[in-house]
Short mmCIF file of C-alpha atoms and ligand atoms in Angstrom, two decimals:
data_model
loop_
_atom_site.label_atom_id
_atom_site.label_comp_id
_atom_site.label_asym_id
_atom_site.label_seq_id
_atom_site.Cartn_x
_atom_site.Cartn_y
_atom_site.Cartn_z
CA UNK A 27 0.00 0.00 0.00
CA UNK A 28 1.24 3.46 -0.91
CA UNK A 29 0.90 6.74 0.94
CA UNK A 30 0.61 10.12 -0.73
CA UNK A 31 0.39 13.74 0.36
CA UNK A 32 -3.00 15.32 1.08
CA UNK A 33 -1.85 18.27 -1.05
CA UNK A 34 -1.59 16.27 -4.24
CA UNK A 35 2.16 16.51 -4.83
CA UNK A 36 5.19 14.45 -3.95
CA UNK A 37 5.79 10.80 -4.71
CA UNK A 38 3.99 7.82 -3.27
CA UNK A 39 5.90 6.04 -0.50
CA UNK A 40 5.34 2.88 1.51
CA UNK A 41 4.30 2.85 5.17
CA UNK A 42 7.86 2.61 6.52
CA UNK A 43 8.92 5.75 4.66
CA UNK A 44 5.74 7.61 5.62
CA UNK A 45 6.39 6.81 9.28
CA UNK A 46 10.02 7.94 9.20
CA UNK A 47 9.29 11.18 7.37
CA UNK A 48 6.22 12.17 9.37
CA UNK A 49 5.26 14.95 6.95
CA UNK A 50 5.15 14.88 3.13
CA UNK A 51 7.65 17.06 1.29
CA UNK A 52 4.99 19.51 0.06
CA UNK A 53 3.88 20.19 3.64
CA UNK A 54 0.85 17.90 3.40
CA UNK A 55 0.11 14.80 5.47
CA UNK A 56 0.52 11.23 4.28
CA UNK A 57 -2.72 9.40 3.52
CA UNK A 58 -3.22 5.86 2.20
CA UNK A 59 -3.96 5.86 -1.54
CA UNK A 60 -6.54 3.13 -1.06
CA UNK A 61 -8.61 2.08 1.94
CA UNK A 62 -8.56 -1.66 2.72
CA UNK A 63 -12.02 -3.19 2.86
CA UNK A 64 -13.18 -5.59 5.53
CA UNK A 65 -16.33 -7.71 5.77
CA UNK A 66 -18.45 -9.20 8.55
CA UNK A 67 -16.18 -12.26 8.62
CA UNK A 68 -13.17 -10.10 9.45
CA UNK A 69 -15.04 -8.55 12.37
CA UNK A 70 -16.20 -12.01 13.50
CA UNK A 71 -12.55 -13.12 13.57
CA UNK A 72 -11.81 -10.37 16.12
CA UNK A 73 -14.54 -11.22 18.58
CA UNK A 74 -12.98 -14.03 20.59
CA UNK A 75 -9.32 -12.97 20.41
CA UNK A 76 -7.33 -10.57 22.61
CA UNK A 77 -6.34 -6.97 21.87
CA UNK A 78 -2.88 -7.94 20.62
CA UNK A 79 -4.34 -10.31 18.03
CA UNK A 80 -6.84 -7.68 16.95
CA UNK A 81 -4.04 -5.15 16.56
CA UNK A 82 -1.98 -7.53 14.42
CA UNK A 83 -4.91 -8.16 12.09
CA UNK A 84 -5.87 -4.52 11.63
CA UNK A 85 -2.32 -3.18 11.36
CA UNK A 86 -1.28 -5.69 8.72
CA UNK A 87 -3.94 -4.25 6.40
CA UNK A 88 -2.15 -0.89 6.38
CA UNK A 89 1.50 -1.80 7.04
CA UNK A 90 1.78 -4.26 4.16
CA UNK A 91 5.50 -3.59 3.74
CA UNK A 92 6.03 -5.06 7.24
CA UNK A 93 6.24 -8.84 7.65
CA UNK A 94 3.79 -10.61 9.95
CA UNK A 95 6.72 -11.30 12.25
CA UNK A 96 7.68 -7.63 12.39
CA UNK A 97 4.12 -6.56 13.15
CA UNK A 98 3.76 -9.23 15.83
CA UNK A 99 6.97 -8.14 17.49
CA UNK A 100 5.99 -4.44 17.40
CA UNK A 101 2.56 -5.21 18.89
CA UNK A 102 3.95 -7.40 21.65
CA UNK A 103 6.54 -4.82 22.67
CA UNK A 104 3.87 -2.08 22.69
CA UNK A 105 0.95 -3.77 24.42
CA UNK A 106 2.46 -6.87 26.04
CA UNK A 107 4.68 -7.26 29.13
CA UNK A 108 2.06 -5.71 31.41
CA UNK A 109 2.89 -2.19 30.29
CA UNK A 110 -0.84 -1.57 30.43
CA UNK A 111 -2.60 -2.04 33.75
CA UNK A 112 -5.26 -4.31 32.25
CA UNK A 113 -4.90 -7.23 29.85
CA UNK A 114 -7.93 -5.92 27.98
CA UNK A 115 -5.77 -2.89 27.01
CA UNK A 116 -8.84 -0.86 25.92
CA UNK A 117 -11.82 -2.10 27.98
CA UNK A 118 -15.43 -1.01 27.52
CA UNK A 119 -17.70 -0.23 30.51
CA UNK A 120 -21.43 0.42 30.69
CA UNK A 121 -22.08 3.70 32.49
CA UNK A 122 -25.70 4.94 32.64
CA UNK A 123 -27.10 4.93 29.09
CA UNK A 124 -23.78 4.75 27.17
CA UNK A 125 -20.73 2.54 26.79
CA UNK A 126 -17.41 4.09 27.79
CA UNK A 127 -14.27 3.01 25.91
CA UNK A 128 -11.36 3.49 28.32
CA UNK A 129 -8.16 4.31 26.46
CA UNK A 130 -6.04 5.36 29.42
CA UNK A 131 -4.70 2.11 30.84
CA UNK A 132 -1.22 2.64 29.40
CA UNK A 133 1.95 3.79 31.18
CA UNK A 134 1.16 7.55 31.10
CA UNK A 135 -2.60 7.28 31.79
CA UNK A 136 -3.81 9.00 28.61
CA UNK A 137 -5.01 7.66 25.28
CA UNK A 138 -1.82 8.83 23.57
CA UNK A 139 -0.18 5.65 24.87
CA UNK A 140 -2.34 3.61 22.51
CA UNK A 141 -0.35 5.04 19.61
CA UNK A 142 2.89 6.13 21.22
CA UNK A 143 3.75 2.75 22.66
CA UNK A 144 3.57 1.35 19.13
CA UNK A 145 5.10 4.19 17.07
CA UNK A 146 8.68 3.76 18.38
CA UNK A 147 8.45 0.06 17.46
CA UNK A 148 7.16 0.62 13.93
CA UNK A 149 9.67 3.44 13.48
CA UNK A 150 12.59 1.27 14.63
CA UNK A 151 11.63 -1.43 12.16
CA UNK A 152 11.21 1.22 9.45
CA UNK A 153 14.74 2.55 10.06
CA UNK A 154 16.11 -0.92 9.39
CA UNK A 155 13.89 -1.52 6.37
CA UNK A 156 14.78 1.74 4.66
CA UNK A 157 18.49 1.39 5.62
CA UNK A 158 18.32 4.87 7.10
CA UNK A 159 21.84 6.04 7.94
CA UNK A 160 20.86 9.22 9.77
CA UNK A 161 19.81 9.45 13.35
CA UNK A 162 16.21 10.53 13.73
CA UNK A 163 15.25 13.51 15.86
CA UNK A 164 11.63 13.36 16.93
CA UNK A 165 10.23 16.83 17.54
CA UNK A 166 7.03 17.05 19.53
CA UNK A 167 4.77 19.96 20.38
CA UNK A 168 2.44 18.93 23.17
CA UNK A 169 -0.69 20.28 24.79
CA UNK A 170 0.13 17.97 27.70
CA UNK A 171 -0.42 14.28 27.07
CA UNK A 172 1.52 13.62 23.86
CA UNK A 173 4.75 14.84 25.37
CA UNK A 174 4.95 12.34 28.18
CA UNK A 175 3.57 9.48 26.12
CA UNK A 176 6.15 10.14 23.39
CA UNK A 177 8.97 10.43 25.94
CA UNK A 178 7.93 7.17 27.58
CA UNK A 179 7.72 5.44 24.21
CA UNK A 180 11.00 6.72 22.75
CA UNK A 181 13.27 6.94 25.83
CA UNK A 182 16.57 5.16 25.11
CA UNK A 183 15.47 4.01 21.64
CA UNK A 184 18.44 3.34 19.34
CA UNK A 185 19.21 5.78 16.55
CA UNK A 186 16.50 8.16 17.80
CA UNK A 187 16.53 11.33 19.91
CA UNK A 188 13.38 13.04 21.14
CA UNK A 189 12.75 16.68 22.02
CA UNK A 190 9.45 17.88 23.50
CA UNK A 191 8.15 21.47 23.59
CA UNK A 192 5.21 22.29 25.86
CA UNK A 193 3.43 25.61 26.52
CA UNK A 194 4.73 27.13 29.76
CA UNK A 195 1.82 27.16 32.22
CA UNK A 196 -0.43 25.50 29.63
CA UNK A 197 -0.38 21.95 30.98
CA UNK A 198 -1.61 20.47 34.27
CA UNK A 199 0.82 20.17 37.18
CA UNK A 200 0.75 16.41 36.88
CA UNK A 201 1.39 16.56 33.13
CA UNK A 202 4.34 18.89 33.69
CA UNK A 203 5.80 16.67 36.40
CA UNK A 204 5.45 13.62 34.17
CA UNK A 205 7.53 15.31 31.49
CA UNK A 206 10.19 17.14 33.48
CA UNK A 207 11.10 14.01 35.44
CA UNK A 208 11.60 11.89 32.29
CA UNK A 209 14.80 9.86 32.30
CA UNK A 210 16.71 8.66 29.26
CA UNK A 211 19.95 9.62 27.55
CA UNK A 212 18.20 10.68 24.32
CA UNK A 213 15.48 12.98 25.68
CA UNK A 214 15.04 16.74 26.08
CA UNK A 215 12.04 18.71 27.40
CA UNK A 216 11.66 22.49 26.94
CA UNK A 217 8.89 24.90 28.01
CA UNK A 218 7.88 27.55 25.44
CA UNK A 219 6.57 30.98 26.45
CA UNK A 220 3.24 30.89 24.60
CA UNK A 221 0.27 28.58 24.08
CA UNK A 222 0.05 25.19 22.38
CA UNK A 223 -0.51 26.68 18.94
CA UNK A 224 2.71 28.70 19.37
CA UNK A 225 4.61 25.54 20.22
CA UNK A 226 3.01 23.60 17.36
CA UNK A 227 3.59 26.39 14.81
CA UNK A 228 7.21 26.59 15.99
CA UNK A 229 7.70 22.88 15.40
CA UNK A 230 5.98 23.04 12.00
CA UNK A 231 8.23 25.94 11.03
CA UNK A 232 11.32 23.92 11.91
CA UNK A 233 10.05 21.04 9.76
CA UNK A 234 9.50 23.41 6.84
CA UNK A 235 12.86 25.22 7.11
CA UNK A 236 14.94 23.64 4.33
CA UNK A 237 18.14 25.42 5.29
CA UNK A 238 17.89 24.33 8.90
CA UNK A 239 17.14 20.75 7.87
CA UNK A 240 20.25 20.77 5.71
CA UNK A 241 22.25 22.00 8.68
CA UNK A 242 20.86 19.12 10.76
CA UNK A 243 21.68 16.73 7.92
CA UNK A 244 25.34 17.74 8.21
CA UNK A 245 25.16 16.62 11.82
CA UNK A 246 23.73 13.32 10.54
CA UNK A 247 20.20 13.98 11.80
CA UNK A 248 16.84 14.00 10.09
CA UNK A 249 13.64 15.23 11.66
CA UNK A 250 10.52 13.23 12.23
CA UNK A 251 7.33 13.70 14.14
CA UNK A 252 5.48 11.86 16.86
CA UNK A 253 2.51 14.22 16.64
CA UNK A 254 -0.66 12.88 15.13
CA UNK A 255 0.34 14.30 11.77
CA UNK A 256 2.51 11.13 11.56
CA UNK A 257 0.68 8.22 9.94
CA UNK A 258 2.37 5.95 12.48
CA UNK A 259 0.35 7.73 15.18
CA UNK A 260 -2.97 7.28 13.45
CA UNK A 261 -2.84 3.68 12.39
CA UNK A 262 -2.63 2.16 15.92
CA UNK A 263 -5.74 4.16 16.83
CA UNK A 264 -7.84 2.46 14.16
CA UNK A 265 -7.43 -0.77 16.12
CA UNK A 266 -9.43 0.24 19.19
CA UNK A 267 -12.50 1.17 17.17
CA UNK A 268 -12.54 -2.40 15.89
CA UNK A 269 -11.72 -3.73 19.32
CA UNK A 270 -14.59 -1.81 20.94
CA UNK A 271 -16.98 -3.09 18.29
CA UNK A 272 -15.80 -6.66 18.83
CA UNK A 273 -16.27 -6.27 22.60
CA UNK A 274 -19.77 -4.88 22.02
CA UNK A 275 -20.55 -8.09 20.15
CA UNK A 276 -18.92 -10.49 22.61
CA UNK A 277 -20.72 -8.86 25.54
CA UNK A 278 -24.07 -9.18 23.76
CA UNK A 279 -24.65 -5.44 23.51
CA UNK A 280 -24.98 -5.66 19.70
CA UNK A 281 -25.02 -8.20 16.87
CA UNK A 282 -22.37 -8.17 14.16
CA UNK A 283 -23.56 -5.69 11.55
CA UNK A 284 -25.47 -3.36 13.92
CA UNK A 285 -24.41 0.24 13.66
CA UNK A 286 -23.06 2.10 16.67
CA UNK A 287 -22.04 5.73 17.22
CA UNK A 288 -18.91 7.14 18.81
CA UNK A 289 -18.39 10.43 20.63
CA UNK A 290 -14.78 11.53 20.74
CA UNK A 291 -13.22 14.36 22.78
CA UNK A 292 -11.31 16.10 20.04
CA UNK A 293 -8.33 18.42 19.66
CA UNK A 294 -6.06 17.68 16.72
CA UNK A 295 -8.73 15.44 15.14
CA UNK A 296 -6.44 12.37 15.24
CA UNK A 297 -8.51 10.10 17.46
CA UNK A 298 -11.82 10.71 15.73
CA UNK A 299 -10.20 10.48 12.30
CA UNK A 300 -8.91 7.00 13.12
CA UNK A 301 -12.53 6.08 13.78
CA UNK A 302 -13.47 7.50 10.39
CA UNK A 303 -10.83 5.27 8.76
CA UNK A 304 -12.43 2.29 10.51
CA UNK A 305 -15.79 3.34 9.11
CA UNK A 306 -14.38 3.80 5.60
CA UNK A 307 -12.98 0.26 5.90
CA UNK A 308 -16.44 -1.08 6.61
CA UNK A 309 -16.86 -1.00 10.40
CA UNK A 310 -20.59 -0.41 10.99
CA UNK A 311 -20.57 3.07 12.49
CA UNK A 312 -23.41 5.55 12.14
CA UNK A 313 -22.21 8.95 13.32
CA UNK A 314 -19.14 10.38 14.97
CA UNK A 315 -19.86 13.13 17.47
CA UNK A 316 -16.94 15.55 17.61
CA UNK A 317 -16.76 17.01 21.13
CA UNK A 318 -14.83 20.22 21.81
CA UNK A 319 -14.26 22.45 24.81
CA UNK A 320 -14.67 26.22 24.63
CA UNK A 321 -12.04 26.26 21.86
CA UNK A 322 -14.88 25.17 19.61
CA UNK A 323 -13.43 25.84 16.19
CA UNK A 324 -14.39 22.31 15.07
CA UNK A 325 -17.98 22.65 16.29
CA UNK A 326 -18.35 25.73 14.12
CA UNK A 327 -16.61 24.06 11.19
CA UNK A 328 -18.79 20.96 11.22
CA UNK A 329 -21.93 23.06 11.47
CA UNK A 330 -20.95 25.69 8.86
CA UNK A 331 -18.14 24.39 6.61
CA UNK A 332 -16.15 27.47 7.63
CA UNK A 333 -12.94 27.00 9.57
CA UNK A 334 -11.86 30.13 11.42
CA UNK A 335 -9.09 30.13 13.99
CA UNK A 336 -9.24 33.92 14.38
CA UNK A 337 -10.84 33.82 17.79
CA UNK A 338 -10.00 34.00 21.45
CA UNK A 339 -7.89 31.13 22.76
CA UNK A 340 -9.16 29.71 26.06
CA UNK A 341 -7.14 27.82 28.64
CA UNK A 342 -9.59 25.22 29.89
CA UNK A 343 -9.72 22.35 32.38
CA UNK A 344 -9.41 19.98 29.39
CA UNK A 345 -6.02 21.29 28.22
CA UNK A 346 -5.26 18.50 25.77
CA UNK A 347 -8.06 19.93 23.62
CA UNK A 348 -6.96 23.58 23.85
CA UNK A 349 -6.25 23.75 20.14
CA UNK A 350 -7.30 26.13 17.38
CA UNK A 351 -5.43 24.51 14.49
CA UNK A 352 -6.65 20.97 14.17
CA UNK A 353 -4.04 19.37 11.92
CA UNK A 354 -5.72 16.09 11.04
CA UNK A 355 -8.77 17.80 9.62
CA UNK A 356 -6.61 18.11 6.52
CA UNK A 357 -6.76 14.34 6.09
CA UNK A 358 -10.54 14.29 6.43
CA UNK A 359 -10.88 17.07 3.86
CA UNK A 360 -8.71 15.08 1.49
CA UNK A 361 -10.80 11.92 1.81
CA UNK A 362 -14.07 13.82 1.54
CA UNK A 363 -13.06 15.99 -1.42
CA UNK A 364 -10.58 13.64 -3.10
CA UNK A 365 -8.87 16.76 -4.39
CA UNK A 366 -5.32 17.62 -3.29
CA UNK A 367 -5.38 20.95 -5.09
CA UNK A 368 -8.40 22.09 -3.14
CA UNK A 369 -6.88 20.91 0.14
CA UNK A 370 -3.72 22.83 -0.67
CA UNK A 371 -5.78 25.98 -1.28
CA UNK A 372 -7.63 25.65 2.03
CA UNK A 373 -4.43 25.03 3.96
CA UNK A 374 -2.73 28.00 2.31
CA UNK A 375 -5.68 30.16 3.24
CA UNK A 376 -5.48 28.82 6.80
CA UNK A 377 -1.78 29.68 6.99
CA UNK A 378 -2.26 33.13 5.46
CA UNK A 379 -5.64 34.30 6.76
CA UNK A 380 -6.34 31.89 9.59
CA UNK A 381 -9.50 30.67 7.88
CA UNK A 382 -11.04 28.87 4.93
CA UNK A 383 -14.50 27.98 3.65
CA UNK A 384 -15.10 24.51 2.18
CA UNK A 385 -18.45 25.34 0.64
CA UNK A 386 -21.88 23.69 0.90
CA UNK A 387 -21.03 20.45 -0.84
CA UNK A 388 -18.13 19.48 1.44
CA UNK A 389 -20.01 20.75 4.48
CA UNK A 390 -22.95 18.47 3.69
CA UNK A 391 -20.71 15.46 3.13
CA UNK A 392 -18.93 16.07 6.44
CA UNK A 393 -22.29 16.42 8.19
CA UNK A 394 -23.34 12.99 6.95
CA UNK A 395 -20.68 11.37 9.12
CA UNK A 396 -20.02 13.95 11.84
CA UNK A 397 -22.04 15.92 14.33
CA UNK A 398 -20.52 18.38 16.77
CA UNK A 399 -21.08 20.11 20.05
CA UNK A 400 -18.97 21.64 22.80
CA UNK A 401 -18.93 22.16 26.55
CA UNK A 402 -17.38 25.10 28.36
CA UNK A 403 -15.69 24.57 31.74
CA UNK A 404 -18.88 25.15 33.72
CA UNK A 405 -20.77 22.50 31.72
CA UNK A 406 -17.78 20.17 31.94
CA UNK A 407 -17.63 20.44 35.74
CA UNK A 408 -21.39 20.00 36.06
CA UNK A 409 -21.16 16.87 33.93
CA UNK A 410 -18.41 15.37 36.11
CA UNK A 411 -20.55 16.01 39.19
CA UNK A 412 -23.81 14.71 37.70
CA UNK A 413 -22.27 11.50 36.40
CA UNK A 414 -20.44 10.88 39.66
CA UNK A 415 -23.53 11.53 41.78
CA UNK A 416 -25.75 9.29 39.68
CA UNK A 417 -23.35 6.43 38.85
CA UNK A 418 -20.19 6.68 40.99
CA UNK A 419 -18.09 6.75 37.80
CA UNK A 420 -15.43 9.46 37.72
CA UNK A 421 -14.92 11.18 34.35
CA UNK A 422 -11.82 13.17 33.55
CA UNK A 423 -12.58 16.64 32.10
CA UNK A 424 -11.90 15.60 28.48
CA UNK A 425 -14.24 12.64 28.73
CA UNK A 426 -16.82 14.83 30.46
CA UNK A 427 -16.80 17.13 27.43
CA UNK A 428 -17.55 14.08 25.29
CA UNK A 429 -20.24 12.87 27.68
CA UNK A 430 -21.99 16.21 27.37
CA UNK A 431 -21.80 16.22 23.55
CA UNK A 432 -22.97 12.59 23.34
CA UNK A 433 -26.08 13.38 25.32
CA UNK A 434 -26.72 16.59 23.39
CA UNK A 435 -26.59 14.46 20.23
CA UNK A 436 -28.86 11.75 21.57
CA UNK A 437 -31.50 14.16 22.80
CA UNK A 438 -31.50 16.40 19.74
CA UNK A 439 -31.56 13.63 17.12
CA UNK A 440 -33.36 10.73 18.81
CA UNK A 441 -30.73 8.49 17.23
CA UNK A 442 -31.18 5.28 19.22
CA UNK A 443 -28.07 3.44 18.00
CA UNK A 444 -25.77 2.47 20.89
CA UNK A 445 -23.41 5.29 21.85
CA UNK A 446 -19.78 4.71 22.77
CA UNK A 447 -18.15 7.60 24.62
CA UNK A 448 -14.41 7.51 24.06
CA UNK A 449 -12.58 8.17 27.35
CA UNK A 450 -9.16 9.66 26.79
CA UNK A 451 -7.59 10.21 30.20
CA UNK A 452 -7.57 8.86 33.72
CA UNK A 453 -9.32 11.36 36.00
CA UNK A 454 -6.24 11.20 38.25
CA UNK A 455 -4.25 13.11 35.64
CA UNK A 456 -6.55 16.04 36.36
CA UNK A 457 -7.30 15.41 40.02
CA UNK A 458 -7.57 19.06 41.03
CA UNK A 459 -10.12 19.95 38.33
CA UNK A 460 -12.12 16.82 39.05
CA UNK A 461 -12.19 17.49 42.80
CA UNK A 462 -13.29 21.05 42.23
CA UNK A 463 -16.10 19.77 40.03
CA UNK A 464 -17.11 17.51 42.94
CA UNK A 465 -17.15 20.60 45.20
CA UNK A 466 -14.17 19.49 47.18
CA UNK A 467 -11.59 22.03 48.29
CA UNK A 468 -8.09 21.36 47.01
CA UNK A 469 -4.74 22.82 47.92
CA UNK A 470 -1.89 23.31 45.50
CA UNK A 471 -0.14 19.97 46.01
CA UNK A 472 -0.99 17.64 43.12
CA UNK A 473 -0.32 14.57 45.26
CA UNK A 474 -2.69 15.72 47.99
CA UNK A 475 -5.28 16.10 45.23
CA UNK A 476 -4.49 12.62 43.93
CA UNK A 477 -4.98 11.13 47.40
CA UNK A 478 -8.20 13.09 47.96
CA UNK A 479 -9.64 11.85 44.68
CA UNK A 480 -8.60 8.31 45.47
CA UNK A 481 -10.59 8.52 48.69
CA UNK A 482 -13.74 9.13 46.65
CA UNK A 483 -13.16 6.92 43.62
CA UNK A 484 -13.56 3.14 43.70
CA UNK A 485 -10.85 2.88 41.00
CA UNK A 486 -7.31 3.23 42.43
CA UNK A 487 -4.84 5.84 41.10
CA UNK A 488 -2.43 4.66 38.40
CA UNK A 489 0.99 3.70 39.79
CA UNK A 490 2.82 5.87 37.23
CA UNK A 491 1.25 9.02 38.67
CA UNK A 492 1.65 8.20 42.35
CA UNK A 493 5.34 7.40 41.83
CA UNK A 494 6.08 10.90 40.53
CA UNK A 495 6.08 12.15 44.11
CA UNK A 496 9.67 12.92 44.98
CA UNK A 497 11.00 12.12 41.49
CA UNK A 498 13.92 14.34 40.49
CA UNK A 499 13.27 17.27 38.13
CA UNK A 500 15.63 16.76 35.19
CA UNK A 501 14.41 19.35 32.66
CA UNK A 502 14.03 23.04 33.55
CA UNK A 503 14.79 24.64 30.20
CA UNK A 504 12.48 27.41 28.91
CA UNK A 505 12.59 29.49 25.71
CA UNK A 506 10.69 31.97 23.53
CA UNK A 507 9.04 30.62 20.42
CA UNK A 508 11.64 32.14 18.13
CA UNK A 509 14.41 30.36 20.05
CA UNK A 510 13.13 26.86 19.36
CA UNK A 511 15.46 26.23 16.41
CA UNK A 512 18.47 27.10 18.55
CA UNK A 513 17.31 24.69 21.22
CA UNK A 514 17.00 21.93 18.65
CA UNK A 515 20.44 22.56 17.27
CA UNK A 516 22.17 22.59 20.61
CA UNK A 517 20.41 19.33 21.55
CA UNK A 518 21.67 17.71 18.36
CA UNK A 519 25.20 18.90 19.14
CA UNK A 520 25.04 17.63 22.71
C1 LIG B 18 -4.77 14.34 22.85
C2 LIG B 18 -5.97 14.25 23.68
C3 LIG B 18 -7.25 14.54 23.16
C4 LIG B 18 -7.43 15.01 21.74
O1 LIG B 18 -7.16 14.00 20.80
P1 LIG B 18 -6.91 14.37 19.27
O2 LIG B 18 -6.48 13.10 18.64
O3 LIG B 18 -5.82 15.41 19.27
O4 LIG B 18 -8.18 14.90 18.74
C5 LIG B 18 -8.34 14.39 23.98
N1 LIG B 18 -8.20 14.01 25.27
C6 LIG B 18 -7.00 13.75 25.81
C7 LIG B 18 -6.93 13.37 27.25
C8 LIG B 18 -5.84 13.85 25.04
O5 LIG B 18 -4.66 13.57 25.58
#
């Protein structure tokens, strides 16, 4: 299977090359040139096997330049060895009138682990396959969760260095601690004075700076990305949509062939887009509900066809969704329009004017598959409290945003198909916000908050978070956004 740029130019490459490069040479994102098709028998074959087997089957459809042995080894290293705190890896739970898909049982307690435990494995294999002689420098801009998950995945990987930029003051205390205590001889973590979009634009600029890339080449480095613009980040996420569907069948909630809906708390549009790939492959999904926080640029886009990032940026209690430029939307627009030239035009308009208008036709096609709503912080907190009071289940703020949007969808459409709410973080990662929502006073110490939440929640706190107490701070670097290139170069020279 070949991968091509969303912007219509550049040559077609196989999966290994797409994963190493991260971004296509014309600035677009790699997309598969054809979508593999599955049938009811394929889904049936997933029902009685474990997550690792499901992952092997789904991944091999897209990574057809990898041998079965290579895929098996990648999957076992990513999801085996009790790196996840449950053998189910991505369990489903019934909570009130919906099914919750828990994607936060990995080592860093957020859904990013689902992809970032696998990406270093598929990238390592790709380096061997393509006989890459350079070292790879992974550059990451993070709104909180990607950074730690990427660090945990790539720490001490051979032939790879990783550098993470996060917005100073723009991540939760726990998220910051997770990153700045990261060990490993190949890792660097730097705070940027600005918000997430500043950090992400800075990283994108470095990728697009030909002269700087040449300079890195002389030091025997090439850049790659662990952000969800990398195809290697998206493809592992397709698996859990299939896995959830298979679990819905095996638990008797549905029959094979029944359609279900998913609500996804969305920022960069990577998670929900993976679900859309599953649907394009033939997974019986009705609608995807795209849930945003007060940074509701996607809600407006899905309702109007107009994307406009020229608006106030809000810091919310769901920081991993504090995003105004949603990179993976570009892939959706490509698949919906099938027109790289058009996508290029929209992206150029976005870069130049901060906005673009897709027109009625595209808007209507998008609306066939997607519905959107958002929750501000007040709504989000109310949702956490209501769900806890009525069920005892503790939602993290991101999942609470999704819960709200799912119920807005169900009540305004009367769509009775089963709803799966995708849960993207352990509530313990955001203990202070969750406790406040539950009307409990919290002091400034994140570990006191963790303990206080644990006293109320029947689910214990993840070990990875509790063990951060007393861990040594290893990364205290901070820079302005126009200093990021310098930071990268001095890390390469180190
Ligand atoms: C990254 C993240 C999201 C947003 O996912 P996208 O793939 O960027 O849309 C939502 N919730 C949490 C907890 C996250 O870490």
